């Protein structure tokens, strides 16, 4: 036998694809071994004669496709999937069949086993369904994906719920439109809604977050996020780098966890730690922390402040005469009354047993004096009901404002304190301005 | 030795030379425990169109005869310790579907596993 014939036969024997030549009715004339390997198990009578007979149980439509094919030549079906089932109907393997009409009398049929490809597809399909079930059911979370440039590439119902945007509006947008940096968030909290307008060129540290994800694989930040409605909410944003199998970056996955409630509870706890439990006024530490933070911020904006120190008159006597419950009732009534008279940005702190301090941001000396007198008047008119009868009392107040912008806060408070003592000396139920 | 000789194992043990295999009028393939071809007689060469040199040492079921690489043939040798069974099969000899009888032989007394190949009478 010629060498080339043997080579050719070997070549065909070794073909990993099943290949058959049949007549127009499917009678097999030539076949590579793999075709027999794949189709013999389908042969009920051990015959390997007609390809349509062999494939009838798994793909009866093939016969019809060939009969119905009108053209003189050309592809009839391409990679048509034929599942092979066992006795119980479970899929053992999947074949892909490509049938081509060569001429009026001849078909060329290629058969390949694609079982592992199909298994991978099933896995991917399952993964997608699991992801969807998480996205649908987990409230308070948002799952989305970004492309390599940080533009939103994948959006779903979780994003519609949390951030409020519909897919057509947000796809292709930079994710940073959903983020509000700390500075803007503070402005919004202070009432400046205009902070949300305009192109956020600085984007806070969002680009840094993406860079960290590229370097470490993931990154997270807590901060303010923006809903479509304009509402802000506090959330943890977690970014994970998405890679191809060869390691190249293909984008990012972003998971957002709403934390507004959690944060509100944290804030409430912190707040409680700064307050006097009896009256609800700030406690000593809370008050001094507050003014220590506030004064520099005011100074930055070129604004000043006023401080008052108020001490309840003859409080020890009140306690001795009417009991400590009466004293407590008086203190509570005092703070409540002040609350009705001071502005929302003003603060009151209980800095001693019956001693209180007041902080008035951005108030002139004159206005502060006027305010202090209003407090004094209001308190003198109070009648605090007790278990039996009622009790009345007065307050002495000292007021001070910084003599110069450079005067230390502690010095201003000292002067207010001394002014309060002066008010006591001068007869109580008085307001004195510091020297 | 005939294709359907009853006590075939003794006959197989008695063949010591290539001539012995080539004298038989049916195809004989012998494979070792690693599925490599160790015996490939003249009759089989003629049936398949391959030379012995091409085939000796190759993995039979993967490289030489994939059409027998399923539970009906190769699977039998994997699953059974002793085997002497004749089955109807279709081989793609020279790419033409050919009805054959295969006799599958495996025994602890033999150094190799054997497949006898004989064309079936036309149906």
Coordinates of C-alpha atoms in Angstrom, one line a residue, chain A residues 212-366:
Chain A
X212 CA -7.0 50.4 46.0
X213 CA -9.2 47.7 44.5
X214 CA -6.9 47.2 41.6
X215 CA -3.9 46.9 43.9
X216 CA -5.4 44.8 46.7
X217 CA -8.3 43.1 45.0
X218 CA -10.9 44.9 47.1
X219 CA -11.5 48.1 49.0
X220 CA -14.3 49.5 51.2
X221 CA -15.4 52.9 52.5
X222 CA -18.2 54.2 54.6
X223 CA -19.8 57.4 53.6
X224 CA -22.8 59.3 52.2
X225 CA -24.6 58.1 49.1
X226 CA -27.2 59.9 47.0
X227 CA -30.5 58.6 45.9
X228 CA -32.2 59.7 42.7
X229 CA -34.7 61.5 44.8
X230 CA -31.9 63.7 46.2
X231 CA -32.1 62.0 49.6
X232 CA -28.8 61.1 51.3
X233 CA -28.2 57.9 53.1
X234 CA -25.2 56.5 55.0
X235 CA -23.8 53.3 53.6
X236 CA -20.8 51.0 53.4
X237 CA -19.6 50.7 49.7
X238 CA -17.4 47.6 49.0
X239 CA -15.6 47.3 45.7
X240 CA -14.1 44.1 44.3
X241 CA -11.9 43.8 41.3
X242 CA -13.3 41.5 38.6
X243 CA -10.7 39.5 36.6
X244 CA -10.6 37.4 33.5
X245 CA -9.3 33.9 33.9
X246 CA -6.0 35.0 32.6
X247 CA -5.8 37.7 35.3
X248 CA -6.6 40.8 33.4
X249 CA -8.9 43.4 35.0
X250 CA -12.3 43.4 33.4
X251 CA -14.2 45.7 35.8
X252 CA -15.5 46.0 39.3
X253 CA -18.3 44.5 41.4
X254 CA -19.8 47.0 43.9
X255 CA -21.8 46.0 46.9
X256 CA -23.5 48.7 48.9
X257 CA -24.9 48.1 52.4
X258 CA -27.3 50.7 53.7
X259 CA -26.3 51.6 57.3
X260 CA -28.6 54.6 58.0
X261 CA -30.3 52.8 60.9
X262 CA -27.1 51.4 62.3
X263 CA -25.5 54.8 62.1
X264 CA -28.4 56.5 63.7
X265 CA -28.2 54.0 66.6
X266 CA -24.4 54.7 66.8
X267 CA -25.0 58.4 66.8
X268 CA -27.7 58.0 69.4
X269 CA -25.3 56.1 71.6
X270 CA -22.7 58.7 71.2
X271 CA -25.2 61.3 71.9
X272 CA -26.4 59.6 75.1
X273 CA -22.8 59.5 76.3
X274 CA -22.6 63.2 75.9
X275 CA -25.8 64.0 77.7
X276 CA -26.9 64.5 81.3
X277 CA -29.5 61.8 81.9
X278 CA -31.7 63.9 84.2
X279 CA -32.2 67.0 82.2
X280 CA -31.2 66.0 78.6
X281 CA -28.8 68.9 78.4
X282 CA -25.2 68.0 77.3
X283 CA -23.1 66.9 80.1
X284 CA -19.8 68.7 81.0
X285 CA -17.6 66.7 78.6
X286 CA -20.2 66.8 75.8
X287 CA -20.6 70.6 76.1
X288 CA -16.9 71.3 76.2
X289 CA -16.3 68.9 73.3
X290 CA -19.0 70.6 71.3
X291 CA -17.8 74.2 71.8
X292 CA -14.1 73.1 71.2
X293 CA -15.2 71.8 67.8
X294 CA -17.6 74.6 67.0
X295 CA -15.4 77.7 67.8
X296 CA -12.7 77.0 65.2
X297 CA -15.3 76.2 62.5
X298 CA -16.9 79.5 63.3
X299 CA -13.6 81.3 63.2
X300 CA -12.9 79.9 59.7
X301 CA -16.1 81.5 58.5
X302 CA -15.2 84.8 60.3
X303 CA -17.9 84.4 62.9
X304 CA -17.8 84.8 66.6
X305 CA -19.9 83.5 69.6
X306 CA -21.2 84.3 73.0
X307 CA -21.1 82.2 76.2
X308 CA -23.3 82.4 79.3
X309 CA -22.9 80.7 82.7
X310 CA -26.2 80.3 84.6
X311 CA -26.5 79.1 88.2
X312 CA -29.9 78.4 89.9
X313 CA -30.3 80.7 92.9
X314 CA -30.5 79.2 96.5
X315 CA -30.7 75.7 95.1
X316 CA -29.3 74.0 98.2
X317 CA -32.1 75.7 100.2
X318 CA -34.7 74.4 97.8
X319 CA -33.4 70.9 98.1
X320 CA -33.4 71.1 101.9
X321 CA -36.9 72.6 102.1
X322 CA -38.7 70.5 99.5
X323 CA -36.4 67.4 99.1
X324 CA -34.2 66.2 96.3
X325 CA -37.1 65.2 94.1
X326 CA -38.2 68.8 94.0
X327 CA -34.6 69.8 93.2
X328 CA -34.5 67.4 90.2
X329 CA -37.9 68.6 89.0
X330 CA -36.6 72.2 89.1
X331 CA -33.5 71.3 87.1
X332 CA -35.6 69.5 84.5
X333 CA -38.0 72.4 84.2
X334 CA -35.2 74.8 83.9
X335 CA -33.6 73.1 80.9
X336 CA -37.0 72.6 79.3
X337 CA -37.8 76.3 79.6
X338 CA -34.5 77.3 78.1
X339 CA -35.1 74.9 75.2
X340 CA -38.1 77.0 74.3
X341 CA -36.1 80.2 74.3
X342 CA -32.8 79.4 72.6
X343 CA -32.2 78.8 68.8
X344 CA -31.7 75.4 67.3
X345 CA -27.9 75.9 66.9
X346 CA -27.5 77.1 70.5
X347 CA -26.4 74.5 73.1
X348 CA -27.0 74.1 76.8
X349 CA -24.7 72.0 79.1
X350 CA -25.0 71.0 82.7
X351 CA -21.5 71.7 84.0
X352 CA -22.2 71.4 87.7
X353 CA -24.9 70.3 90.2
X354 CA -27.0 73.4 89.6
X355 CA -24.6 75.2 87.2
X356 CA -25.2 75.4 83.4
X357 CA -23.4 76.9 80.5
X358 CA -24.9 78.2 77.3
X359 CA -23.2 78.5 73.9
X360 CA -24.6 80.9 71.3
X361 CA -22.8 80.6 67.9
X362 CA -22.7 83.8 65.8
X363 CA -24.3 86.1 68.3
X364 CA -23.3 89.6 69.3
X365 CA -22.7 90.7 72.9
X366 CA -25.9 92.8 72.9

